[in-house]
PDB file of C-alpha atoms and ligand atoms in Angstrom:
ATOM      1  CA  MET A  79      -0.823  -4.770   2.547  1.00  0.00           C
ATOM      2  CA  PRO A  80      -0.673  -1.040   3.078  1.00  0.00           C
ATOM      3  CA  GLU A  81      -1.865   0.709  -0.077  1.00  0.00           C
ATOM      4  CA  LEU A  82      -2.108   4.340  -1.147  1.00  0.00           C
ATOM      5  CA  PRO A  83      -4.546   5.492   1.596  1.00  0.00           C
ATOM      6  CA  GLU A  84      -2.627   3.881   4.459  1.00  0.00           C
ATOM      7  CA  VAL A  85       0.752   5.107   3.229  1.00  0.00           C
ATOM      8  CA  GLU A  86      -0.746   8.565   2.723  1.00  0.00           C
ATOM      9  CA  ALA A  87      -1.996   8.477   6.310  1.00  0.00           C
ATOM     10  CA  LEU A  88       1.361   7.321   7.662  1.00  0.00           C
ATOM     11  CA  GLY A  89       2.968  10.230   5.805  1.00  0.00           C
ATOM     12  CA  ALA A  90       0.448  12.661   7.272  1.00  0.00           C
ATOM     13  CA  TYR A  91       1.138  11.292  10.729  1.00  0.00           C
ATOM     14  CA  LEU A  92       4.890  11.687  10.301  1.00  0.00           C
ATOM     15  CA  ARG A  93       4.468  15.227   8.974  1.00  0.00           C
ATOM     16  CA  GLU A  94       2.582  16.109  12.127  1.00  0.00           C
ATOM     17  CA  ARG A  95       4.736  14.204  14.565  1.00  0.00           C
ATOM     18  CA  ALA A  96       8.267  13.878  13.197  1.00  0.00           C
ATOM     19  CA  VAL A  97       8.902  16.909  10.993  1.00  0.00           C
ATOM     20  CA  GLY A  98      11.286  19.304  12.732  1.00  0.00           C
ATOM     21  CA  ARG A  99      12.821  16.550  14.853  1.00  0.00           C
ATOM     22  CA  ARG A 100      16.419  15.514  14.424  1.00  0.00           C
ATOM     23  CA  VAL A 101      17.353  11.901  13.748  1.00  0.00           C
ATOM     24  CA  GLU A 102      19.457  10.530  16.535  1.00  0.00           C
ATOM     25  CA  ARG A 103      20.108   7.104  15.065  1.00  0.00           C
ATOM     26  CA  VAL A 104      18.845   4.645  12.483  1.00  0.00           C
ATOM     27  CA  GLU A 105      19.150   1.059  13.679  1.00  0.00           C
ATOM     28  CA  ILE A 106      18.938  -1.853  11.320  1.00  0.00           C
ATOM     29  CA  ALA A 107      17.821  -5.096  12.969  1.00  0.00           C
ATOM     30  CA  ALA A 108      17.013  -6.993   9.788  1.00  0.00           C
ATOM     31  CA  ILE A 109      19.989  -6.597   7.497  1.00  0.00           C
ATOM     32  CA  SER A 110      17.949  -7.771   4.503  1.00  0.00           C
ATOM     33  CA  ALA A 111      15.500  -4.872   5.008  1.00  0.00           C
ATOM     34  CA  LEU A 112      18.110  -2.277   4.027  1.00  0.00           C
ATOM     35  CA  LYS A 113      18.649  -2.383   0.273  1.00  0.00           C
ATOM     36  CA  THR A 114      21.304   0.318   0.003  1.00  0.00           C
ATOM     37  CA  TYR A 115      24.721   0.698   1.614  1.00  0.00           C
ATOM     38  CA  ASP A 116      25.879   4.113   0.402  1.00  0.00           C
ATOM     39  CA  PRO A 117      25.167   6.441   2.103  1.00  0.00           C
ATOM     40  CA  PRO A 118      25.296   4.283   5.254  1.00  0.00           C
ATOM     41  CA  PRO A 119      22.579   4.479   7.962  1.00  0.00           C
ATOM     42  CA  THR A 120      24.944   6.565  10.092  1.00  0.00           C
ATOM     43  CA  ALA A 121      24.615   9.337   7.479  1.00  0.00           C
ATOM     44  CA  ALA A 122      21.070   9.973   8.715  1.00  0.00           C
ATOM     45  CA  ALA A 123      22.202  10.843  12.242  1.00  0.00           C
ATOM     46  CA  GLY A 124      21.994  14.528  13.033  1.00  0.00           C
ATOM     47  CA  ARG A 125      19.735  15.331  10.099  1.00  0.00           C
ATOM     48  CA  THR A 126      16.352  16.958  10.573  1.00  0.00           C
ATOM     49  CA  VAL A 127      13.156  15.404   9.269  1.00  0.00           C
ATOM     50  CA  VAL A 128      11.831  18.009   6.828  1.00  0.00           C
ATOM     51  CA  GLY A 129       8.988  16.101   5.212  1.00  0.00           C
ATOM     52  CA  ALA A 130       7.181  12.833   4.609  1.00  0.00           C
ATOM     53  CA  THR A 131       5.696  12.071   1.260  1.00  0.00           C
ATOM     54  CA  ARG A 132       4.515   9.191  -0.876  1.00  0.00           C
ATOM     55  CA  HIS A 133       5.393   7.659  -4.247  1.00  0.00           C
ATOM     56  CA  GLY A 134       2.719   5.071  -5.004  1.00  0.00           C
ATOM     57  CA  LYS A 135       2.921   2.717  -2.042  1.00  0.00           C
ATOM     58  CA  PHE A 136       6.420   3.890  -1.098  1.00  0.00           C
ATOM     59  CA  LEU A 137       6.763   6.166   1.929  1.00  0.00           C
ATOM     60  CA  ASP A 138       9.515   8.774   1.656  1.00  0.00           C
ATOM     61  CA  VAL A 139      10.849  10.304   4.867  1.00  0.00           C
ATOM     62  CA  VAL A 140      12.759  13.377   3.759  1.00  0.00           C
ATOM     63  CA  LEU A 141      15.772  14.538   5.753  1.00  0.00           C
ATOM     64  CA  ASP A 142      17.586  17.821   5.312  1.00  0.00           C
ATOM     65  CA  GLY A 143      20.595  17.837   3.026  1.00  0.00           C
ATOM     66  CA  ASP A 144      18.792  15.767   0.393  1.00  0.00           C
ATOM     67  CA  LEU A 145      18.630  12.446   2.130  1.00  0.00           C
ATOM     68  CA  HIS A 146      15.570  10.194   1.786  1.00  0.00           C
ATOM     69  CA  LEU A 147      14.615   7.157   3.789  1.00  0.00           C
ATOM     70  CA  VAL A 148      12.304   5.410   1.334  1.00  0.00           C
ATOM     71  CA  VAL A 149      10.232   2.534   2.684  1.00  0.00           C
ATOM     72  CA  HIS A 150       8.167  -0.138   0.995  1.00  0.00           C
ATOM     73  CA  LEU A 151       6.116  -1.928   3.619  1.00  0.00           C
ATOM     74  CA  ALA A 152       5.330  -4.930   1.378  1.00  0.00           C
ATOM     75  CA  ARG A 153       2.586  -7.277   2.446  1.00  0.00           C
ATOM     76  CA  ALA A 154       3.021  -7.518   6.183  1.00  0.00           C
ATOM     77  CA  GLY A 155       5.027  -4.434   7.059  1.00  0.00           C
ATOM     78  CA  TRP A 156       3.915  -1.491   9.172  1.00  0.00           C
ATOM     79  CA  LEU A 157       5.206   1.679  10.769  1.00  0.00           C
ATOM     80  CA  HIS A 158       4.695   2.069  14.486  1.00  0.00           C
ATOM     81  CA  TYR A 159       5.296   5.470  15.987  1.00  0.00           C
ATOM     82  CA  ARG A 160       6.589   5.406  19.566  1.00  0.00           C
ATOM     83  CA  ASP A 161       6.396   8.341  21.935  1.00  0.00           C
ATOM     84  CA  SER A 162       9.354   6.770  23.675  1.00  0.00           C
ATOM     85  CA  PHE A 163      11.396   3.598  23.573  1.00  0.00           C
ATOM     86  CA  ALA A 164      11.695   1.269  26.552  1.00  0.00           C
ATOM     87  CA  SER A 165      15.437   0.901  26.187  1.00  0.00           C
ATOM     88  CA  PRO A 166      18.197   3.146  24.862  1.00  0.00           C
ATOM     89  CA  ALA A 167      20.137   0.042  23.817  1.00  0.00           C
ATOM     90  CA  PRO A 168      20.444  -0.503  20.075  1.00  0.00           C
ATOM     91  CA  LEU A 169      18.284  -3.221  18.545  1.00  0.00           C
ATOM     92  CA  LYS A 170      19.811  -6.664  18.353  1.00  0.00           C
ATOM     93  CA  PRO A 171      19.916  -7.943  14.781  1.00  0.00           C
ATOM     94  CA  GLY A 172      17.584 -10.744  13.873  1.00  0.00           C
ATOM     95  CA  LYS A 173      15.321 -10.568  16.914  1.00  0.00           C
ATOM     96  CA  GLY A 174      11.583 -10.130  16.620  1.00  0.00           C
ATOM     97  CA  PRO A 175       9.464  -8.368  14.037  1.00  0.00           C
ATOM     98  CA  ILE A 176      11.255  -4.991  14.156  1.00  0.00           C
ATOM     99  CA  ALA A 177      13.321  -4.486  11.015  1.00  0.00           C
ATOM    100  CA  VAL A 178      14.367  -0.853  11.372  1.00  0.00           C
ATOM    101  CA  ARG A 179      14.188   1.653  14.220  1.00  0.00           C
ATOM    102  CA  VAL A 180      14.523   5.399  13.780  1.00  0.00           C
ATOM    103  CA  ARG A 181      15.184   7.329  16.983  1.00  0.00           C
ATOM    104  CA  LEU A 182      14.490  11.051  17.081  1.00  0.00           C
ATOM    105  CA  ASP A 183      15.960  13.704  19.347  1.00  0.00           C
ATOM    106  CA  ASP A 184      12.878  14.063  21.591  1.00  0.00           C
ATOM    107  CA  GLY A 185      13.041  10.383  22.557  1.00  0.00           C
ATOM    108  CA  SER A 186      10.276   9.429  20.151  1.00  0.00           C
ATOM    109  CA  GLY A 187      10.675   7.669  16.842  1.00  0.00           C
ATOM    110  CA  PHE A 188       9.305   4.837  14.796  1.00  0.00           C
ATOM    111  CA  ASP A 189       9.763   1.152  14.155  1.00  0.00           C
ATOM    112  CA  LEU A 190       9.306  -0.493  10.804  1.00  0.00           C
ATOM    113  CA  THR A 191       7.986  -3.946  11.557  1.00  0.00           C
ATOM    114  CA  GLU A 192       7.181  -6.986   9.505  1.00  0.00           C
ATOM    115  CA  ALA A 193       5.054  -9.893  10.631  1.00  0.00           C
ATOM    116  CA  GLY A 194       5.375 -13.422   9.310  1.00  0.00           C
ATOM    117  CA  THR A 195       8.254 -15.299   7.766  1.00  0.00           C
ATOM    118  CA  GLN A 196       8.256 -13.740   4.287  1.00  0.00           C
ATOM    119  CA  LYS A 197      10.629 -10.831   4.723  1.00  0.00           C
ATOM    120  CA  LYS A 198       9.892  -8.362   1.945  1.00  0.00           C
ATOM    121  CA  LEU A 199       9.956  -5.005   3.727  1.00  0.00           C
ATOM    122  CA  ALA A 200      12.452  -2.797   1.933  1.00  0.00           C
ATOM    123  CA  THR A 201      14.142   0.427   3.003  1.00  0.00           C
ATOM    124  CA  TYR A 202      16.478   2.563   0.947  1.00  0.00           C
ATOM    125  CA  LEU A 203      18.663   5.432   2.103  1.00  0.00           C
ATOM    126  CA  VAL A 204      19.215   7.549  -1.001  1.00  0.00           C
ATOM    127  CA  THR A 205      19.983  11.101  -2.040  1.00  0.00           C
ATOM    128  CA  ASP A 206      17.189  11.010  -4.631  1.00  0.00           C
ATOM    129  CA  PRO A 207      14.049   8.811  -4.517  1.00  0.00           C
ATOM    130  CA  ALA A 208      14.576   8.117  -8.230  1.00  0.00           C
ATOM    131  CA  GLN A 209      17.490   5.909  -7.169  1.00  0.00           C
ATOM    132  CA  VAL A 210      14.969   3.380  -5.818  1.00  0.00           C
ATOM    133  CA  PRO A 211      14.264   0.912  -8.648  1.00  0.00           C
ATOM    134  CA  GLY A 212      10.618   0.418  -7.696  1.00  0.00           C
ATOM    135  CA  VAL A 213      10.001   4.175  -7.618  1.00  0.00           C
ATOM    136  CA  THR A 214      11.347   4.865 -11.110  1.00  0.00           C
ATOM    137  CA  LYS A 215       9.034   2.210 -12.549  1.00  0.00           C
ATOM    138  CA  LEU A 216       5.876   3.711 -11.044  1.00  0.00           C
ATOM    139  CA  GLY A 217       3.085   4.841 -13.309  1.00  0.00           C
ATOM    140  CA  PRO A 218       1.070   7.995 -12.543  1.00  0.00           C
ATOM    141  CA  ASP A 219      -0.488   8.191  -9.100  1.00  0.00           C
ATOM    142  CA  ALA A 220      -3.905   6.489  -9.124  1.00  0.00           C
ATOM    143  CA  LEU A 221      -5.467   9.263  -7.075  1.00  0.00           C
ATOM    144  CA  ALA A 222      -3.915  12.165  -8.971  1.00  0.00           C
ATOM    145  CA  ALA A 223      -4.450  10.871 -12.540  1.00  0.00           C
ATOM    146  CA  ASP A 224      -7.074  12.759 -14.549  1.00  0.00           C
ATOM    147  CA  LEU A 225      -9.490  10.845 -16.776  1.00  0.00           C
ATOM    148  CA  ALA A 226      -7.395  11.202 -19.926  1.00  0.00           C
ATOM    149  CA  THR A 227      -4.249   9.891 -18.220  1.00  0.00           C
ATOM    150  CA  PHE A 228      -6.143   7.184 -16.387  1.00  0.00           C
ATOM    151  CA  GLY A 229      -7.882   6.014 -19.557  1.00  0.00           C
ATOM    152  CA  ALA A 230      -4.711   5.948 -21.620  1.00  0.00           C
ATOM    153  CA  ARG A 231      -2.822   3.978 -18.958  1.00  0.00           C
ATOM    154  CA  VAL A 232      -5.577   1.393 -18.395  1.00  0.00           C
ATOM    155  CA  ARG A 233      -6.331   0.851 -22.084  1.00  0.00           C
ATOM    156  CA  GLY A 234      -2.648   0.788 -22.942  1.00  0.00           C
ATOM    157  CA  ARG A 235      -2.063  -2.379 -20.932  1.00  0.00           C
ATOM    158  CA  ARG A 236      -4.196  -5.205 -22.241  1.00  0.00           C
ATOM    159  CA  GLY A 237      -5.227  -7.651 -19.544  1.00  0.00           C
ATOM    160  CA  GLN A 238      -7.775  -8.467 -16.877  1.00  0.00           C
ATOM    161  CA  ILE A 239      -8.687  -5.200 -15.204  1.00  0.00           C
ATOM    162  CA  LYS A 240      -7.903  -6.529 -11.715  1.00  0.00           C
ATOM    163  CA  GLY A 241      -4.307  -7.170 -12.744  1.00  0.00           C
ATOM    164  CA  VAL A 242      -4.007  -3.919 -14.682  1.00  0.00           C
ATOM    165  CA  LEU A 243      -5.245  -1.777 -11.774  1.00  0.00           C
ATOM    166  CA  THR A 244      -2.760  -3.359  -9.383  1.00  0.00           C
ATOM    167  CA  ASP A 245       0.183  -3.118 -11.794  1.00  0.00           C
ATOM    168  CA  GLN A 246       2.266  -0.311 -10.266  1.00  0.00           C
ATOM    169  CA  SER A 247       3.799   0.565 -13.623  1.00  0.00           C
ATOM    170  CA  VAL A 248       0.336   1.299 -15.068  1.00  0.00           C
ATOM    171  CA  LEU A 249      -0.985   3.363 -12.148  1.00  0.00           C
ATOM    172  CA  SER A 250       0.624   3.517  -8.726  1.00  0.00           C
ATOM    173  CA  GLY A 251      -0.888   3.110  -5.284  1.00  0.00           C
ATOM    174  CA  VAL A 252      -3.643   0.522  -5.717  1.00  0.00           C
ATOM    175  CA  GLY A 253      -3.172  -3.022  -4.447  1.00  0.00           C
ATOM    176  CA  ASN A 254      -5.279  -6.085  -3.867  1.00  0.00           C
ATOM    177  CA  ALA A 255      -7.742  -4.624  -1.358  1.00  0.00           C
ATOM    178  CA  TYR A 256      -8.615  -1.323  -3.004  1.00  0.00           C
ATOM    179  CA  SER A 257      -8.778  -2.813  -6.497  1.00  0.00           C
ATOM    180  CA  ASP A 258     -11.541  -5.130  -5.214  1.00  0.00           C
ATOM    181  CA  GLU A 259     -13.316  -2.103  -3.747  1.00  0.00           C
ATOM    182  CA  ILE A 260     -12.872   0.051  -6.851  1.00  0.00           C
ATOM    183  CA  LEU A 261     -14.161  -2.651  -9.213  1.00  0.00           C
ATOM    184  CA  HIS A 262     -17.142  -3.226  -6.940  1.00  0.00           C
ATOM    185  CA  ALA A 263     -17.936   0.497  -6.893  1.00  0.00           C
ATOM    186  CA  ALA A 264     -17.565   0.632 -10.687  1.00  0.00           C
ATOM    187  CA  LYS A 265     -19.716  -2.513 -11.090  1.00  0.00           C
ATOM    188  CA  LEU A 266     -17.054  -4.137 -13.222  1.00  0.00           C
ATOM    189  CA  SER A 267     -15.971  -7.776 -13.311  1.00  0.00           C
ATOM    190  CA  PRO A 268     -12.389  -8.211 -12.115  1.00  0.00           C
ATOM    191  CA  PHE A 269     -11.843 -10.252 -15.292  1.00  0.00           C
ATOM    192  CA  ALA A 270     -13.075  -7.533 -17.685  1.00  0.00           C
ATOM    193  CA  ILE A 271     -10.448  -6.886 -20.354  1.00  0.00           C
ATOM    194  CA  SER A 272      -8.917  -3.427 -19.909  1.00  0.00           C
ATOM    195  CA  SER A 273      -8.481  -2.631 -23.601  1.00  0.00           C
ATOM    196  CA  ARG A 274     -12.139  -3.383 -24.308  1.00  0.00           C
ATOM    197  CA  LEU A 275     -13.673  -1.038 -21.729  1.00  0.00           C
ATOM    198  CA  THR A 276     -16.054   1.499 -23.222  1.00  0.00           C
ATOM    199  CA  ASP A 277     -15.544   5.227 -22.665  1.00  0.00           C
ATOM    200  CA  GLU A 278     -18.417   5.143 -20.218  1.00  0.00           C
ATOM    201  CA  GLN A 279     -16.967   2.212 -18.275  1.00  0.00           C
ATOM    202  CA  LEU A 280     -13.589   3.934 -18.128  1.00  0.00           C
ATOM    203  CA  ALA A 281     -15.141   7.148 -16.832  1.00  0.00           C
ATOM    204  CA  THR A 282     -17.050   5.170 -14.196  1.00  0.00           C
ATOM    205  CA  LEU A 283     -13.886   3.303 -13.213  1.00  0.00           C
ATOM    206  CA  HIS A 284     -11.933   6.545 -12.949  1.00  0.00           C
ATOM    207  CA  GLY A 285     -14.652   8.073 -10.762  1.00  0.00           C
ATOM    208  CA  ALA A 286     -14.794   4.951  -8.588  1.00  0.00           C
ATOM    209  CA  THR A 287     -11.009   4.977  -8.147  1.00  0.00           C
ATOM    210  CA  ARG A 288     -11.036   8.550  -6.951  1.00  0.00           C
ATOM    211  CA  GLU A 289     -14.017   8.040  -4.705  1.00  0.00           C
ATOM    212  CA  VAL A 290     -12.807   4.835  -3.052  1.00  0.00           C
ATOM    213  CA  LEU A 291      -9.279   6.155  -2.493  1.00  0.00           C
ATOM    214  CA  THR A 292     -10.409   9.596  -1.326  1.00  0.00           C
ATOM    215  CA  ASP A 293     -12.858   8.046   1.146  1.00  0.00           C
ATOM    216  CA  ALA A 294     -10.159   5.730   2.446  1.00  0.00           C
ATOM    217  CA  VAL A 295      -7.634   8.559   2.796  1.00  0.00           C
ATOM    218  CA  THR A 296     -10.194  10.647   4.678  1.00  0.00           C
ATOM    219  CA  ARG A 297     -10.962   7.769   7.029  1.00  0.00           C
ATOM    220  CA  SER A 298      -7.299   6.963   7.574  1.00  0.00           C
ATOM    221  CA  VAL A 299      -5.688  10.368   7.973  1.00  0.00           C
ATOM    222  CA  GLY A 300      -6.022  11.626  11.499  1.00  0.00           C
ATOM    223  CA  GLN A 301      -6.182   8.129  12.923  1.00  0.00           C
ATOM    224  CA  ARG A 302      -3.259   7.154  15.018  1.00  0.00           C
ATOM    225  CA  ALA A 303      -0.903   5.080  12.918  1.00  0.00           C
ATOM    226  CA  ALA A 304      -1.424   2.048  15.120  1.00  0.00           C
ATOM    227  CA  THR A 305      -5.163   1.939  14.472  1.00  0.00           C
ATOM    228  CA  LEU A 306      -5.007   2.457  10.732  1.00  0.00           C
ATOM    229  CA  LYS A 307      -5.247  -1.191   9.795  1.00  0.00           C
ATOM    230  CA  GLY A 308      -8.516  -1.654  11.630  1.00  0.00           C
ATOM    231  CA  GLU A 309      -9.865   1.460  10.002  1.00  0.00           C
ATOM    232  CA  LYS A 310      -9.062   0.081   6.579  1.00  0.00           C
ATOM    233  CA  ARG A 311     -10.999  -3.080   7.292  1.00  0.00           C
ATOM    234  CA  SER A 312     -14.106  -1.267   8.503  1.00  0.00           C
ATOM    235  CA  GLY A 313     -14.468   0.681   5.267  1.00  0.00           C
ATOM    236  CA  LEU A 314     -14.336  -2.289   2.906  1.00  0.00           C
ATOM    237  CA  LYS A 315     -17.438  -3.541   1.089  1.00  0.00           C
ATOM    238  CA  VAL A 316     -16.178  -6.699  -0.658  1.00  0.00           C
ATOM    239  CA  HIS A 317     -12.479  -7.181   0.032  1.00  0.00           C
ATOM    240  CA  ALA A 318     -11.844  -9.837   2.711  1.00  0.00           C
ATOM    241  CA  ARG A 319     -15.610 -10.259   3.107  1.00  0.00           C
ATOM    242  CA  THR A 320     -16.136 -13.629   1.397  1.00  0.00           C
ATOM    243  CA  GLY A 321     -19.483 -15.147   2.402  1.00  0.00           C
ATOM    244  CA  LEU A 322     -20.819 -11.908   3.891  1.00  0.00           C
ATOM    245  CA  PRO A 323     -23.651  -9.900   2.310  1.00  0.00           C
ATOM    246  CA  CYS A 324     -22.786  -7.160  -0.179  1.00  0.00           C
ATOM    247  CA  PRO A 325     -23.749  -3.885   1.567  1.00  0.00           C
ATOM    248  CA  VAL A 326     -25.116  -2.555  -1.733  1.00  0.00           C
ATOM    249  CA  CYS A 327     -27.381  -5.379  -2.947  1.00  0.00           C
ATOM    250  CA  GLY A 328     -27.347  -8.100  -0.271  1.00  0.00           C
ATOM    251  CA  ASP A 329     -25.929 -10.825  -2.527  1.00  0.00           C
ATOM    252  CA  THR A 330     -23.180 -12.997  -1.042  1.00  0.00           C
ATOM    253  CA  VAL A 331     -19.645 -11.762  -1.636  1.00  0.00           C
ATOM    254  CA  ARG A 332     -17.633 -14.409  -3.468  1.00  0.00           C
ATOM    255  CA  GLU A 333     -13.974 -15.150  -3.896  1.00  0.00           C
ATOM    256  CA  VAL A 334     -11.556 -16.308  -6.563  1.00  0.00           C
ATOM    257  CA  SER A 335      -8.319 -17.780  -5.223  1.00  0.00           C
ATOM    258  CA  PHE A 336      -4.911 -17.735  -6.803  1.00  0.00           C
ATOM    259  CA  ALA A 337      -1.632 -19.300  -5.719  1.00  0.00           C
ATOM    260  CA  ASP A 338      -0.838 -16.672  -3.093  1.00  0.00           C
ATOM    261  CA  SER A 339      -3.704 -14.213  -3.205  1.00  0.00           C
ATOM    262  CA  SER A 340      -7.440 -13.989  -3.701  1.00  0.00           C
ATOM    263  CA  LEU A 341      -9.960 -11.483  -4.933  1.00  0.00           C
ATOM    264  CA  GLN A 342     -13.472 -10.799  -3.705  1.00  0.00           C
ATOM    265  CA  TYR A 343     -16.427  -9.513  -5.690  1.00  0.00           C
ATOM    266  CA  CYS A 344     -20.210  -9.343  -5.694  1.00  0.00           C
ATOM    267  CA  PRO A 345     -21.845 -11.333  -8.544  1.00  0.00           C
ATOM    268  CA  THR A 346     -25.009  -9.209  -8.640  1.00  0.00           C
ATOM    269  CA  CYS A 347     -23.142  -5.889  -8.660  1.00  0.00           C
ATOM    270  CA  GLN A 348     -20.278  -6.911 -10.921  1.00  0.00           C
ATOM    271  CA  THR A 349     -20.795  -9.991 -13.085  1.00  0.00           C
ATOM    272  CA  GLY A 350     -24.462 -10.032 -14.031  1.00  0.00           C
ATOM    273  CA  GLY A 351     -25.200 -12.449 -11.192  1.00  0.00           C
ATOM    274  CA  LYS A 352     -22.848 -15.136 -12.514  1.00  0.00           C
ATOM    275  CA  PRO A 353     -20.150 -16.474 -10.214  1.00  0.00           C
ATOM    276  CA  LEU A 354     -16.654 -16.404 -11.693  1.00  0.00           C
ATOM    277  CA  ALA A 355     -14.774 -19.667 -12.077  1.00  0.00           C
ATOM    278  CA  ASP A 356     -12.501 -20.292  -9.115  1.00  0.00           C
ATOM    279  CA  ARG A 357      -9.570 -22.221 -10.488  1.00  0.00           C
ATOM    280  CA  ARG A 358      -8.578 -23.586  -7.121  1.00  0.00           C
ATOM    281  CA  LEU A 359     -12.070 -24.981  -6.490  1.00  0.00           C
ATOM    282  CA  SER A 360     -12.445 -26.432  -9.965  1.00  0.00           C
ATOM    283  CA  ARG A 361      -9.057 -28.089  -9.608  1.00  0.00           C
ATOM    284  CA  LEU A 362     -10.173 -29.700  -6.376  1.00  0.00           C
ATOM    285  CA  VAL A 363     -13.389 -30.927  -7.985  1.00  0.00           C
ATOM    286  CA  ARG A 364     -11.539 -32.455 -10.901  1.00  0.00           C
TER     287      ARG A 364
HETATM  288 ZN1  LIG B 126     -23.714  -6.319  -4.595  1.00  0.00          ZN
END
């Protein structure tokens, strides 16, 4: 799932490539991907792209005259920039992975795509990003929050730190992958209880959050949008690396599975060498 660094990079790419171009047409191939109906997609035609910004994991393509195309890429969504499109014909609804196509006046544009069968990609055409329900609920930006804000938000929501860090209403921008990386860098167990973190642990966690996200943004920005996903993978130390050696200590990266997700961690770096209980495994054993 694209998280803060990838969305930031997509925004940077659009600022470089799309700003100043006029929207020719917005085509909706997956009706369910468009969550708003007023203003209609035709309202975007003829408007100039004046900016591209980010609210947590939401990408906001800003058009002149106060119109915003706000996109949440969900788990399997992505933005593909095209220098040109093979056909001038409008997209046919319901065919293939392309949910939305935005054509610009120089023949270029971008497709919002979603792989898999779970269709969760969401786009909103609004006059104010605050009209997007998910945006109004966002907590402070995880990368921008200072220590005082960060500490108050994390301690204010009692729960396992993994869940607290990925709760967009606590802090916005961090998802499953970067929370694994941040907790590894902070040498904290994903099951540590947020409200019980010491001042020192909180300061370390805040520093790790900034460092991991800043590094990832630096790696991602400047890459072509199409190669961003691979870049994300190459920078990860524990996430999606179950069974591989921890690059810090050499211990084997382990995993805890949940119904529809999993987390990865290093026992030596994060849990005093003790493996965490994996509910799925223990259920199988029983
Ligand atoms: Zn380690």
